[in-house]
Coordinates of C-alpha atoms in Angstrom, one line a residue:
Chain A
M27 CA 12.7 25.8 5.3
H28 CA 16.4 26.6 4.6
P29 CA 17.3 27.8 1.0
L30 CA 19.5 24.7 0.6
D31 CA 16.5 22.5 1.3
W32 CA 14.5 24.4 -1.2
T33 CA 17.3 24.1 -3.8
I34 CA 17.6 20.3 -3.3
L35 CA 13.9 19.8 -3.4
L36 CA 13.2 21.9 -6.5
L37 CA 16.3 20.6 -8.4
T38 CA 15.4 17.0 -7.7
L39 CA 11.8 17.4 -8.8
F40 CA 12.7 19.5 -11.9
S41 CA 15.3 17.0 -13.0
I42 CA 12.7 14.2 -12.7
V43 CA 10.2 16.0 -14.9
A44 CA 12.7 17.2 -17.4
Y45 CA 14.4 13.8 -17.7
G46 CA 11.0 12.0 -18.2
V47 CA 9.9 14.4 -20.9
W48 CA 13.3 14.5 -22.7
K49 CA 13.8 10.7 -22.6
T50 CA 10.4 10.1 -24.2
R51 CA 10.3 13.0 -26.7
H52 CA 10.2 10.6 -29.7
I53 CA 7.1 8.6 -28.6
N54 CA 4.6 9.0 -31.5
T55 CA 2.7 5.7 -31.7
T56 CA 0.0 4.3 -29.6
Q57 CA 2.0 1.2 -28.9
G58 CA 5.0 3.3 -27.8
Y59 CA 2.8 5.4 -25.6
L60 CA 0.9 2.6 -23.9
Q61 CA 3.5 -0.2 -23.9
G62 CA 6.7 1.7 -24.1
D63 CA 9.2 0.4 -26.7
R64 CA 9.4 -2.9 -24.7
D65 CA 13.1 -2.3 -24.2
L66 CA 13.4 -2.1 -20.4
P67 CA 16.0 -4.2 -18.5
W68 CA 15.1 -6.1 -15.4
W69 CA 16.5 -3.6 -12.8
T70 CA 14.4 -0.8 -14.3
I71 CA 11.3 -3.0 -14.2
G72 CA 12.1 -4.2 -10.6
L73 CA 12.5 -0.6 -9.3
S74 CA 9.5 0.6 -11.4
V75 CA 7.3 -2.1 -9.8
M76 CA 8.6 -1.2 -6.3
A77 CA 8.1 2.5 -7.0
T78 CA 4.5 2.0 -8.2
Q79 CA 3.6 0.2 -5.0
A80 CA 5.6 2.4 -2.6
S81 CA 3.6 5.6 -2.7
A82 CA 4.2 8.7 -0.6
I83 CA 1.8 7.3 2.0
T84 CA 4.3 4.4 2.5
F85 CA 7.0 6.8 3.6
L86 CA 4.7 9.0 5.7
S87 CA 2.5 6.5 7.3
T88 CA 4.6 3.4 7.8
P89 CA 7.2 4.9 10.2
G90 CA 4.3 6.4 12.2
Q91 CA 2.6 2.9 12.3
A92 CA 5.9 1.4 13.7
Y93 CA 6.1 4.3 16.2
N94 CA 2.6 3.4 17.6
D95 CA 2.2 -0.3 16.9
G96 CA 5.7 -1.8 16.5
M97 CA 6.9 -3.7 13.5
R98 CA 4.2 -6.3 13.1
F99 CA 2.9 -4.5 9.9
L100 CA 5.8 -6.1 8.1
Q101 CA 3.9 -9.4 8.1
F102 CA 1.5 -7.8 5.6
Y103 CA 4.2 -8.2 3.0
F104 CA 5.0 -11.9 3.7
G105 CA 2.8 -13.1 0.8
L106 CA 4.6 -10.9 -1.8
P107 CA 7.5 -13.1 -2.7
I108 CA 5.2 -16.1 -3.1
A109 CA 2.9 -14.1 -5.4
M110 CA 5.9 -13.0 -7.5
V111 CA 7.0 -16.6 -8.1
V112 CA 3.4 -17.7 -9.0
L113 CA 3.0 -14.9 -11.4
C114 CA 6.4 -15.5 -13.0
A115 CA 5.5 -19.1 -13.5
F116 CA 2.0 -18.8 -14.7
A117 CA 0.8 -15.3 -15.7
L118 CA 3.8 -13.7 -17.4
P119 CA 4.4 -16.4 -20.0
L120 CA 0.8 -16.2 -21.0
Y121 CA 0.7 -12.4 -21.2
Y122 CA 3.8 -12.4 -23.3
K123 CA 2.6 -15.2 -25.6
L124 CA -0.7 -13.3 -26.2
N125 CA 1.2 -10.0 -26.6
V126 CA -1.5 -8.1 -24.7
Y127 CA -1.5 -4.4 -23.7
T128 CA -3.6 -5.1 -20.6
A129 CA -4.3 -8.0 -18.4
Y130 CA -8.0 -7.8 -19.2
E131 CA -7.4 -8.5 -22.9
F132 CA -6.5 -12.0 -21.9
L133 CA -10.0 -12.4 -20.3
E134 CA -11.8 -11.8 -23.6
R135 CA -9.7 -14.5 -25.3
R136 CA -10.4 -16.9 -22.4
F137 CA -14.1 -16.0 -21.8
D138 CA -15.9 -13.2 -23.6
L139 CA -16.1 -9.4 -24.0
R140 CA -18.5 -9.2 -21.0
A141 CA -15.9 -10.7 -18.6
R142 CA -13.2 -8.4 -20.0
S143 CA -15.3 -5.3 -19.7
L144 CA -16.5 -6.0 -16.2
T145 CA -13.0 -6.7 -14.9
A146 CA -11.7 -3.6 -16.6
I147 CA -14.5 -1.5 -15.1
L148 CA -13.9 -2.9 -11.6
F149 CA -10.2 -1.9 -12.0
L150 CA -11.1 1.6 -13.2
I151 CA -13.4 2.2 -10.2
Q152 CA -10.9 0.9 -7.7
R153 CA -7.8 2.5 -9.2
G154 CA -9.6 5.7 -10.0
L155 CA -10.5 6.2 -6.3
A156 CA -7.1 5.1 -5.1
A157 CA -5.4 7.6 -7.5
G158 CA -7.2 10.5 -5.8
L159 CA -6.1 9.2 -2.4
T160 CA -2.5 8.8 -3.6
I161 CA -2.4 12.5 -4.3
Y162 CA -4.6 13.7 -1.4
A163 CA -3.0 11.7 1.4
P164 CA 0.6 13.1 1.2
S165 CA -0.8 16.6 0.4
I166 CA -2.8 17.0 3.6
V167 CA 0.1 15.8 5.7
L168 CA 2.6 18.0 3.9
S169 CA 0.4 21.0 3.9
E170 CA -0.4 20.8 7.6
I171 CA 3.2 20.2 8.7
M172 CA 4.8 22.7 6.3
G173 CA 2.0 25.3 6.6
W174 CA 1.4 25.2 2.9
S175 CA -2.1 25.7 1.4
L176 CA -3.7 22.3 0.9
D177 CA -5.1 23.3 -2.5
I178 CA -1.7 24.3 -3.8
T179 CA 0.0 21.2 -2.4
I180 CA -2.6 19.0 -4.1
L181 CA -2.0 20.9 -7.3
L182 CA 1.8 20.5 -7.0
M183 CA 1.4 16.8 -6.3
G184 CA -0.8 16.3 -9.3
I185 CA 0.0 18.8 -12.1
F186 CA 3.7 17.9 -12.9
V187 CA 3.0 14.1 -12.8
I188 CA 0.1 14.6 -15.2
F189 CA 2.4 16.7 -17.5
Y190 CA 5.2 14.1 -17.9
T191 CA 2.8 11.1 -18.0
V192 CA 0.7 12.7 -20.8
S193 CA 3.9 13.7 -22.6
G194 CA 5.8 10.3 -22.5
G195 CA 3.2 7.7 -21.5
T196 CA 4.2 4.5 -19.8
K197 CA 7.9 4.8 -20.8
A198 CA 8.1 8.2 -19.0
V199 CA 6.7 6.5 -16.0
S200 CA 9.3 3.8 -16.0
V201 CA 12.4 5.9 -16.7
T202 CA 11.4 8.5 -14.0
Q203 CA 10.7 5.7 -11.5
L204 CA 14.2 4.4 -11.8
H205 CA 15.5 7.7 -10.6
Q206 CA 12.8 8.3 -8.1
M207 CA 13.4 4.9 -6.5
T208 CA 17.2 5.5 -6.4
I209 CA 16.6 8.8 -4.6
I210 CA 14.1 7.1 -2.2
L211 CA 16.4 4.2 -1.3
I212 CA 19.5 6.4 -0.8
G213 CA 17.5 9.0 1.1
M214 CA 15.8 6.5 3.5
A215 CA 19.2 4.8 4.2
V216 CA 20.8 8.1 5.1
A217 CA 17.8 9.1 7.2
V218 CA 18.0 5.9 9.2
L219 CA 21.8 6.5 9.8
I220 CA 21.1 10.1 10.9
I221 CA 18.4 8.9 13.4
I222 CA 20.8 6.4 14.8
F223 CA 23.4 9.2 15.4
R224 CA 20.6 11.3 17.0
I225 CA 20.1 8.7 19.7
P226 CA 21.9 9.7 22.9
K227 CA 25.5 8.5 23.0
D228 CA 25.1 6.7 26.4
I229 CA 22.2 4.7 25.0
G230 CA 23.7 3.8 21.6
F231 CA 22.2 1.5 18.9
N232 CA 22.3 -1.6 21.1
G233 CA 20.5 0.3 23.9
A234 CA 17.9 1.5 21.4
M235 CA 17.2 -2.1 20.4
D236 CA 16.9 -3.2 24.0
I237 CA 14.5 -0.4 24.8
A238 CA 12.3 -1.0 21.8
G239 CA 12.4 -4.8 22.5
Q240 CA 11.4 -4.4 26.1
L241 CA 8.5 -2.1 25.2
G242 CA 7.2 -4.7 22.6
K243 CA 8.0 -2.7 19.5
L244 CA 10.2 -5.3 17.9
K245 CA 7.6 -8.0 17.7
V246 CA 7.7 -8.7 13.9
V247 CA 6.3 -12.2 13.7
D248 CA 3.0 -13.1 15.4
T249 CA 2.2 -16.8 15.1
E250 CA -1.2 -16.6 16.8
F251 CA -4.0 -16.9 14.3
S252 CA -7.0 -14.6 14.6
W253 CA -9.6 -13.5 12.0
S254 CA -9.8 -10.0 13.4
N255 CA -6.1 -9.5 13.9
R256 CA -5.0 -7.7 10.8
Y257 CA -1.3 -8.5 11.0
N258 CA -0.2 -12.0 11.9
I259 CA 2.0 -14.5 10.0
W260 CA -1.1 -16.4 8.7
S261 CA -3.0 -13.4 7.4
G262 CA 0.3 -12.2 5.8
L263 CA 1.2 -15.5 4.1
I264 CA -2.3 -16.6 3.1
A265 CA -4.4 -13.5 2.6
G266 CA -1.4 -11.4 1.7
T267 CA -0.5 -13.8 -1.1
F268 CA -4.0 -13.5 -2.6
L269 CA -3.9 -9.7 -2.3
F270 CA -0.5 -9.5 -4.0
L271 CA -1.4 -12.0 -6.7
S272 CA -4.3 -9.8 -7.5
Y273 CA -2.4 -6.5 -7.2
F274 CA 0.6 -7.6 -9.3
G275 CA -1.2 -10.0 -11.6
A276 CA -4.5 -8.3 -12.4
D277 CA -4.0 -4.6 -11.6
Q278 CA -3.0 -2.8 -14.8
S279 CA -0.8 -0.3 -13.0
Q280 CA 1.6 -3.1 -12.2
V281 CA 1.0 -5.3 -15.2
Q282 CA 1.9 -2.4 -17.4
R283 CA 5.2 -2.0 -15.6
Y284 CA 6.5 -5.5 -16.3
L285 CA 5.0 -5.8 -19.8
S286 CA 7.4 -3.0 -20.8
G287 CA 10.3 -5.4 -20.3
K288 CA 12.8 -6.2 -23.1
S289 CA 11.8 -9.9 -22.9
L290 CA 9.9 -12.4 -20.8
A291 CA 13.1 -13.2 -18.9
Q292 CA 13.7 -9.5 -18.1
S293 CA 10.2 -9.1 -16.8
R294 CA 10.4 -12.2 -14.6
M295 CA 13.8 -11.0 -13.2
G296 CA 12.2 -7.6 -12.4
L297 CA 9.3 -9.2 -10.5
L298 CA 11.7 -11.6 -8.6
F299 CA 13.9 -8.6 -7.8
N300 CA 10.8 -7.1 -6.2
G301 CA 10.1 -10.4 -4.4
I302 CA 13.5 -10.4 -2.8
F303 CA 13.9 -6.8 -1.8
K304 CA 10.4 -5.7 -0.8
V305 CA 10.4 -7.2 2.7
P306 CA 13.8 -5.8 3.6
M307 CA 12.8 -2.4 2.2
Q308 CA 9.7 -2.3 4.3
F309 CA 11.7 -3.5 7.3
M310 CA 14.0 -0.5 6.9
I311 CA 11.1 1.9 6.7
L312 CA 9.4 0.4 9.8
F313 CA 12.7 0.4 11.6
A314 CA 13.1 4.2 10.9
G315 CA 9.8 4.5 12.9
I316 CA 11.1 2.4 15.7
L317 CA 14.3 4.5 16.0
V318 CA 12.1 7.7 16.1
F319 CA 10.2 6.0 18.9
V320 CA 13.4 5.5 20.9
F321 CA 14.6 9.0 20.0
Y322 CA 11.4 10.4 21.6
Q323 CA 12.0 8.5 24.8
F324 CA 14.9 10.9 25.4
N325 CA 13.6 14.0 23.6
Q326 CA 10.3 15.6 24.4
P327 CA 7.7 14.7 21.8
P328 CA 4.8 16.9 21.0
V329 CA 1.6 15.9 22.8
H330 CA -0.1 15.9 19.4
F331 CA 1.9 15.6 16.1
N332 CA -0.5 17.4 13.8
K333 CA 0.6 21.0 14.1
A334 CA -2.6 22.3 12.4
N335 CA -4.8 20.8 15.1
V336 CA -2.5 22.2 17.9
L337 CA -2.6 25.7 16.4
Q338 CA -6.4 25.6 16.2
L339 CA -6.5 24.5 19.8
E340 CA -4.0 27.2 21.0
Q341 CA -6.2 29.9 19.3
S342 CA -9.4 28.6 21.0
S343 CA -10.9 29.2 24.4
Y344 CA -9.6 25.7 25.4
N345 CA -5.9 26.9 25.3
G346 CA -5.7 27.1 29.1
Q347 CA -6.7 23.5 29.5
Y348 CA -4.4 22.5 26.7
Q349 CA -1.4 24.2 28.3
Q350 CA -2.2 22.4 31.6
L351 CA -2.3 19.1 29.8
T352 CA 1.0 19.9 28.0
T353 CA 2.6 20.6 31.4
Q354 CA 1.4 17.3 32.7
Y355 CA 2.6 15.5 29.6
D356 CA 6.1 17.1 30.0
S357 CA 6.2 15.9 33.7
V358 CA 5.2 12.3 32.6
F359 CA 7.9 12.5 29.9
Q360 CA 10.6 13.4 32.5
L361 CA 9.5 10.5 34.8
K362 CA 9.3 8.1 31.8
Q363 CA 12.8 9.1 30.6
T364 CA 14.2 8.2 34.0
A365 CA 12.3 4.9 34.1
V366 CA 13.5 4.0 30.6
R367 CA 17.1 4.6 31.7
N368 CA 16.5 2.4 34.8
M369 CA 15.1 -0.3 32.5
L370 CA 18.1 -0.2 30.3
T371 CA 20.5 -0.3 33.3
A372 CA 18.6 -3.3 34.6
E373 CA 18.8 -5.0 31.2
R374 CA 22.5 -4.4 30.9
S375 CA 23.2 -5.6 34.5
N376 CA 20.9 -8.6 34.1
D377 CA 18.9 -7.5 37.1
D378 CA 15.5 -9.2 36.4
V379 CA 13.7 -7.7 39.4
L380 CA 14.7 -4.1 38.6
L381 CA 13.9 -4.8 34.9
D382 CA 10.4 -6.0 35.7
T383 CA 9.7 -3.1 38.0
S384 CA 11.1 -0.4 35.7
R385 CA 9.4 -1.9 32.6
A386 CA 6.1 -1.9 34.5
Q387 CA 6.7 1.7 35.5
V388 CA 7.5 2.7 31.9
K389 CA 4.3 1.0 30.7
R390 CA 2.2 2.8 33.4
L391 CA 3.7 6.1 32.4
Q392 CA 3.0 5.3 28.7
Q393 CA -0.6 4.8 29.7
S394 CA -0.6 8.1 31.6
A395 CA 0.8 9.8 28.5
A396 CA -1.8 8.2 26.3
G397 CA -4.5 9.3 28.7
I398 CA -3.3 12.9 28.4
Q399 CA -3.1 12.6 24.6
A400 CA -6.7 11.4 24.6
K401 CA -7.8 14.4 26.6
V402 CA -6.0 16.7 24.1
D403 CA -7.8 14.8 21.3
A404 CA -11.1 15.5 23.1
L405 CA -10.3 19.2 23.3
I406 CA -9.4 19.3 19.6
L407 CA -12.8 17.7 18.8
K408 CA -14.5 20.3 21.0
V409 CA -12.9 23.0 18.9
D410 CA -13.7 21.3 15.6
E411 CA -15.9 18.2 15.7
K412 CA -14.8 17.3 12.2
A413 CA -11.0 17.4 13.1
V414 CA -9.1 14.2 12.6
V415 CA -7.3 13.4 15.8
E416 CA -5.4 10.4 14.5
D417 CA -1.8 11.7 14.1
T418 CA 0.1 8.6 13.2
D419 CA 0.8 9.9 9.7
Y420 CA 2.4 13.1 11.1
V421 CA 4.9 11.4 13.3
F422 CA 7.7 10.9 10.8
L423 CA 7.4 14.2 8.9
S424 CA 7.2 16.1 12.2
F425 CA 10.4 14.4 13.2
I426 CA 12.1 15.3 9.9
M427 CA 11.2 18.9 10.2
G428 CA 12.3 19.1 13.8
Y429 CA 15.5 17.1 13.9
M430 CA 16.9 16.5 10.5
P431 CA 20.0 18.6 9.4
I432 CA 19.8 21.2 6.7
G433 CA 19.8 19.6 3.3
M434 CA 18.2 16.3 4.5
I435 CA 14.8 18.0 4.9
G436 CA 14.9 18.9 1.2
L437 CA 16.0 15.4 0.2
L438 CA 13.3 13.7 2.4
L439 CA 10.6 16.0 1.0
A440 CA 11.9 15.1 -2.5
I441 CA 11.4 11.4 -1.5
I442 CA 7.8 12.1 -0.5
F443 CA 7.1 13.9 -3.8
S444 CA 9.0 11.3 -5.8
A445 CA 7.1 8.5 -4.2
A446 CA 3.7 10.3 -4.8
W447 CA 4.6 11.0 -8.4
S448 CA 5.8 7.5 -9.2
S449 CA 2.6 5.8 -7.9
T450 CA 0.3 8.4 -9.5
A451 CA 2.1 8.2 -12.8
S452 CA 1.7 4.4 -13.0
E453 CA -2.0 4.8 -12.0
L454 CA -2.8 7.4 -14.6
S455 CA -1.0 5.5 -17.3
A456 CA -2.8 2.3 -16.4
L457 CA -6.2 4.0 -16.2
A458 CA -5.7 5.6 -19.6
T459 CA -4.5 2.3 -21.2
T460 CA -7.4 0.3 -19.8
T461 CA -9.9 2.9 -20.8
V462 CA -8.5 3.1 -24.4
V463 CA -7.7 -0.6 -25.0
D464 CA -10.4 -2.4 -23.1
I465 CA -13.3 0.0 -23.4
Y466 CA -12.9 2.8 -26.0
R467 CA -11.0 1.0 -28.8
R468 CA -12.7 -2.4 -28.2
S469 CA -16.3 -1.4 -27.7
L470 CA -16.9 2.3 -28.5
N471 CA -14.8 3.4 -31.4
K472 CA -13.2 0.7 -33.4
N473 CA -10.9 0.8 -36.5
K474 CA -9.6 4.4 -36.2
S475 CA -6.1 5.5 -37.1
D476 CA -3.1 5.0 -34.8
R477 CA -2.8 8.8 -34.5
H478 CA -6.4 8.9 -33.3
Y479 CA -5.8 6.4 -30.5
L480 CA -2.6 8.1 -29.5
I481 CA -4.4 11.4 -29.1
T482 CA -7.2 9.7 -27.3
S483 CA -4.8 8.0 -25.0
R484 CA -3.2 11.3 -24.1
L485 CA -6.7 12.9 -23.6
F486 CA -7.8 10.0 -21.3
T487 CA -4.5 10.4 -19.3
V488 CA -5.5 14.1 -18.8
M489 CA -9.1 13.1 -17.9
W490 CA -8.0 10.6 -15.3
G491 CA -5.4 13.1 -13.9
A492 CA -8.2 15.7 -13.6
L493 CA -10.5 13.1 -12.0
A494 CA -7.7 12.1 -9.5
L495 CA -7.2 15.8 -8.6
F496 CA -11.0 16.2 -8.2
F497 CA -11.2 13.1 -5.9
A498 CA -8.1 14.5 -4.0
Y499 CA -9.8 17.9 -3.5
T500 CA -13.0 16.3 -2.3
A501 CA -11.6 13.4 -0.2
S502 CA -11.8 13.2 3.6
L503 CA -9.1 11.8 5.7
F504 CA -9.4 8.1 6.7
E505 CA -8.2 6.8 10.1
N506 CA -4.9 5.7 8.6
L507 CA -4.0 6.6 5.0
I508 CA -2.1 3.5 4.1
Q509 CA -4.8 1.3 5.4
A510 CA -7.4 3.2 3.4
V511 CA -5.5 2.4 0.2
N512 CA -5.3 -1.2 1.1
I513 CA -9.0 -1.4 2.1
I514 CA -10.1 0.1 -1.2
G515 CA -7.8 -2.5 -2.9
S516 CA -9.2 -5.4 -0.9
L517 CA -12.8 -4.5 -1.8
F518 CA -12.2 -5.2 -5.5
Y519 CA -9.1 -7.3 -5.8
G520 CA -10.7 -10.5 -4.5
T521 CA -13.3 -10.5 -7.3
I522 CA -10.8 -9.5 -10.0
L523 CA -8.4 -12.2 -8.8
G524 CA -11.2 -14.8 -8.7
I525 CA -12.0 -14.0 -12.4
F526 CA -8.3 -14.6 -13.3
F527 CA -8.1 -17.8 -11.2
V528 CA -11.1 -19.2 -13.0
A529 CA -9.5 -18.2 -16.3
F530 CA -6.2 -19.9 -15.4
F531 CA -7.3 -22.9 -13.4
M532 CA -11.0 -23.8 -14.1
K533 CA -11.0 -24.6 -17.8
K534 CA -14.6 -25.8 -18.1
I535 CA -16.1 -22.6 -16.8
G536 CA -17.5 -20.2 -19.4
G537 CA -17.9 -16.4 -19.6
R538 CA -21.6 -16.2 -18.6
A539 CA -21.0 -18.1 -15.3
V540 CA -17.9 -16.1 -14.4
F541 CA -19.6 -12.8 -15.2
Y542 CA -22.6 -13.4 -12.9
A543 CA -20.4 -15.0 -10.2
A544 CA -18.2 -11.9 -10.2
L545 CA -21.2 -9.6 -9.8
I546 CA -22.6 -11.7 -6.9
A547 CA -19.2 -12.0 -5.2
E548 CA -18.6 -8.3 -5.4
A549 CA -22.0 -7.6 -3.9
I550 CA -21.2 -10.0 -1.0
V551 CA -17.7 -8.4 -0.4
L552 CA -19.2 -4.9 -0.3
L553 CA -21.9 -6.1 2.1
M554 CA -19.2 -7.6 4.4
F555 CA -17.4 -4.3 4.3
Y556 CA -20.6 -2.4 5.2
L557 CA -21.3 -4.8 8.0
S558 CA -17.8 -4.3 9.4
G559 CA -18.6 -0.7 10.2
N560 CA -22.3 -1.2 11.2
V561 CA -22.5 -4.3 13.3
A562 CA -24.5 -2.6 16.1
K563 CA -26.8 -0.7 13.8
V564 CA -27.6 -3.8 11.7
N565 CA -28.1 -6.0 14.8
D566 CA -30.4 -3.4 16.3
I567 CA -32.6 -3.6 13.2
L568 CA -32.5 -7.5 13.3
A569 CA -33.4 -7.4 17.0
D570 CA -36.3 -5.2 16.3
W571 CA -37.5 -7.6 13.6
A572 CA -37.1 -10.5 16.0
T573 CA -39.2 -8.8 18.7
G574 CA -42.8 -10.0 18.5
A575 CA -42.1 -12.0 15.3
P576 CA -43.2 -15.7 14.9
E577 CA -40.7 -18.1 16.4
F578 CA -39.3 -19.2 13.1
I579 CA -38.5 -15.6 11.9
A580 CA -37.1 -14.8 15.4
S581 CA -34.7 -17.7 15.3
I582 CA -33.5 -16.6 11.8
C583 CA -32.9 -13.1 13.1
T584 CA -31.0 -14.5 16.1
A585 CA -28.8 -16.6 13.8
A586 CA -28.4 -13.5 11.5
I587 CA -27.3 -11.4 14.5
R588 CA -24.6 -14.0 15.3
A589 CA -23.5 -14.1 11.7
V590 CA -23.3 -10.3 11.5
E591 CA -21.1 -10.3 14.6
V592 CA -18.7 -12.8 13.0
I593 CA -18.6 -11.3 9.6
G594 CA -18.4 -7.8 10.9
N595 CA -15.1 -8.6 12.8
V596 CA -13.3 -10.1 9.8
S597 CA -10.2 -8.1 8.9
Y598 CA -10.3 -6.5 5.4
L599 CA -7.2 -8.5 4.3
W600 CA -9.4 -11.6 4.2
Y601 CA -11.8 -10.0 1.7
N602 CA -9.2 -10.9 -1.0
I603 CA -9.6 -14.6 -0.3
F604 CA -13.3 -14.5 0.2
G605 CA -13.9 -12.5 -3.0
C606 CA -11.7 -14.9 -5.0
L607 CA -13.2 -18.1 -3.5
L608 CA -16.7 -16.7 -3.9
V609 CA -16.2 -16.1 -7.6
M610 CA -14.7 -19.5 -8.1
G611 CA -17.4 -21.3 -6.1
I612 CA -20.3 -19.4 -7.5
A613 CA -19.0 -19.8 -11.1
W614 CA -18.6 -23.5 -10.6
V615 CA -22.2 -23.8 -9.3
L616 CA -23.6 -21.7 -12.1
E617 CA -21.8 -23.7 -14.7
K618 CA -23.1 -26.9 -13.1
V619 CA -26.7 -25.6 -13.1
R620 CA -26.3 -24.6 -16.7
A621 CA -24.9 -27.9 -17.7
E622 CA -27.8 -29.7 -15.8
S623 CA -30.4 -27.6 -17.5
R624 CA -29.1 -28.5 -20.9
K625 CA -29.4 -32.2 -20.3
Chain B
M14 CA -5.0 -24.7 -17.2
L15 CA -4.9 -23.2 -20.7
E16 CA -3.5 -25.6 -23.3
N17 CA -1.1 -23.1 -24.9
H18 CA 0.4 -22.2 -21.5
T19 CA 4.1 -23.0 -22.1
P20 CA 7.0 -20.7 -21.1
D21 CA 9.4 -19.6 -23.8
E22 CA 12.2 -22.1 -23.5
D23 CA 14.7 -19.6 -25.0
D24 CA 14.1 -17.3 -22.1
K25 CA 16.7 -18.7 -19.7
P26 CA 17.4 -16.8 -16.4
P27 CA 20.8 -15.1 -16.3
I28 CA 21.6 -17.0 -13.1
A29 CA 20.7 -20.4 -11.5
G30 CA 20.3 -22.3 -14.8
S31 CA 16.6 -22.7 -14.8
W32 CA 13.6 -20.7 -13.8
N33 CA 12.4 -23.4 -11.4
R34 CA 15.7 -23.3 -9.5
L35 CA 15.5 -19.5 -9.4
Y36 CA 12.0 -19.7 -8.0
A37 CA 13.2 -22.2 -5.4
F38 CA 16.0 -19.8 -4.4
V39 CA 13.6 -16.9 -4.0
L40 CA 11.2 -18.9 -1.8
L41 CA 14.0 -20.4 0.2
L42 CA 15.5 -17.0 0.8
H43 CA 12.0 -15.8 1.9
V44 CA 11.8 -18.7 4.4
V45 CA 15.2 -17.7 5.7
I46 CA 14.1 -14.1 6.1
I47 CA 11.0 -15.0 8.0
A48 CA 13.0 -17.4 10.2
A49 CA 15.5 -14.5 10.9
L50 CA 12.6 -12.2 11.7
Y51 CA 11.1 -14.8 14.0
L52 CA 14.5 -15.1 15.7
F53 CA 14.7 -11.2 15.9
T54 CA 11.2 -11.2 17.5
Y55 CA 12.3 -13.9 20.0
V56 CA 15.6 -12.3 21.0
H57 CA 14.0 -8.9 21.5
S58 CA 10.8 -10.0 23.4

């Protein structure tokens, strides 16, 4: 990397840490540390909420997802503005009125200590795991592309954010996020402009749009409903709304952001700001991936984007086969480039026959290229059977390193670090707050001095930081990093949201019913997730049981096999709704049974 | 619904006059954005 890039990267990161520590140097009470001074204006809250959600994974993985799969992922965010409005109308006034530190405090007032503690523990498990991934995911991509040591990258990702979060608490998180988000938004806008200028002059922006459209990359809205299709307008609007209600309404890492507002009005404005700008922001990030896709129609892309895998392959006995495949890939690229130009000429001259022919040719060549890539993946796995051949998350960073001008590389790396730090800081602060307020101060060590709880809060922030680093060091890469974070969220959010829904909307249901309903619902959601990855295995076992069993048992097993096939194919986004509805339904039944038994 | 769940009447939004109007604006804007994206999909498919 050029010295100018290093200077920009280090100056940006140093100024963030220094500003966070300096700005919060007077924090010396538990309330100041865990709630801030409750003096933040709406724009800081809005950007802080956006920065918490947009982790480094967002900027690494999302453009790669658009590169491979087009822009349909945007539908995932369609439920977000609806959730913002619902929360502003119902949850925020209540949180403010009760003057709570955490969302879970409200549950004790509504139900009992058990419901509060259970929900807090579900949050700690879910967020604790996700915090490790928030550090690990960008570290592995950065280390492999930059050639840095993974251990040192993880340490760099984690240690500074722990330092300023421990030092200034939730206020340090918010004030640094304002700057981080400003850098992120400006940097991404500049990156998009540079990519547009990198597209060949004779193609231009309009040509790029035509090419992406013809190759199906600009299909944002899919109106066809399917349980197994992760991204369509219905899963986005319905399941997405539930996911975001849960994430923003019941996840302390977000609740803590908007509870630092100067007033209820400022917090509401912050959330609505997020509701308005989130979808356009994600559009811009996905669009960057589409432009990179078009760019690589005219510039030779690597056959595999993860340089570490390629290096390992080149040093192995399979290098000869790899070089042959690379040559074939280059030839396919040349043919494809010509076919893409023909397609564009046909589009511009309204020649439908040539358009159909050339588009079909481009798609055939894309399949040939994909076939060669699959062969390279197979070779990588022969060299190292544990290697991860999914390279979506490496597409954007690989492009940055190869084609961005000097200075921009430093700025874009600063974006990735800023995004990682902003999410991690919120998570650590929220984990420490929940641990102290909902568990330690409430159940384990009551009536101590404020100084005691302040020191404890700092110690718990260090503890969660160390745990996140531990998880990051021991984590293994998922198929797609951003999906992994969302899947972990979806496993627990439905249950948490269900508890809050019962609290808000089912007045007659008590703490005991909601507690057992939450336990049962969580077990069912985890079972569904297990089945989604083990349909064949579970059905083999059921088929074995059915063989030779009495007719009644065999018919049950056959029905179970069908049920497993249906449940196993349900996309993870729907877990949010199922978990929520299960808690509400089971709690209602349990309360009814309890009432009947009393009569 | 909880009985004491009433928004603070002093907390007026800086624009739109009332919170309900502001919520309606955000939702309407969202509908417009989705419609624009649908049109975007239609034009480029």
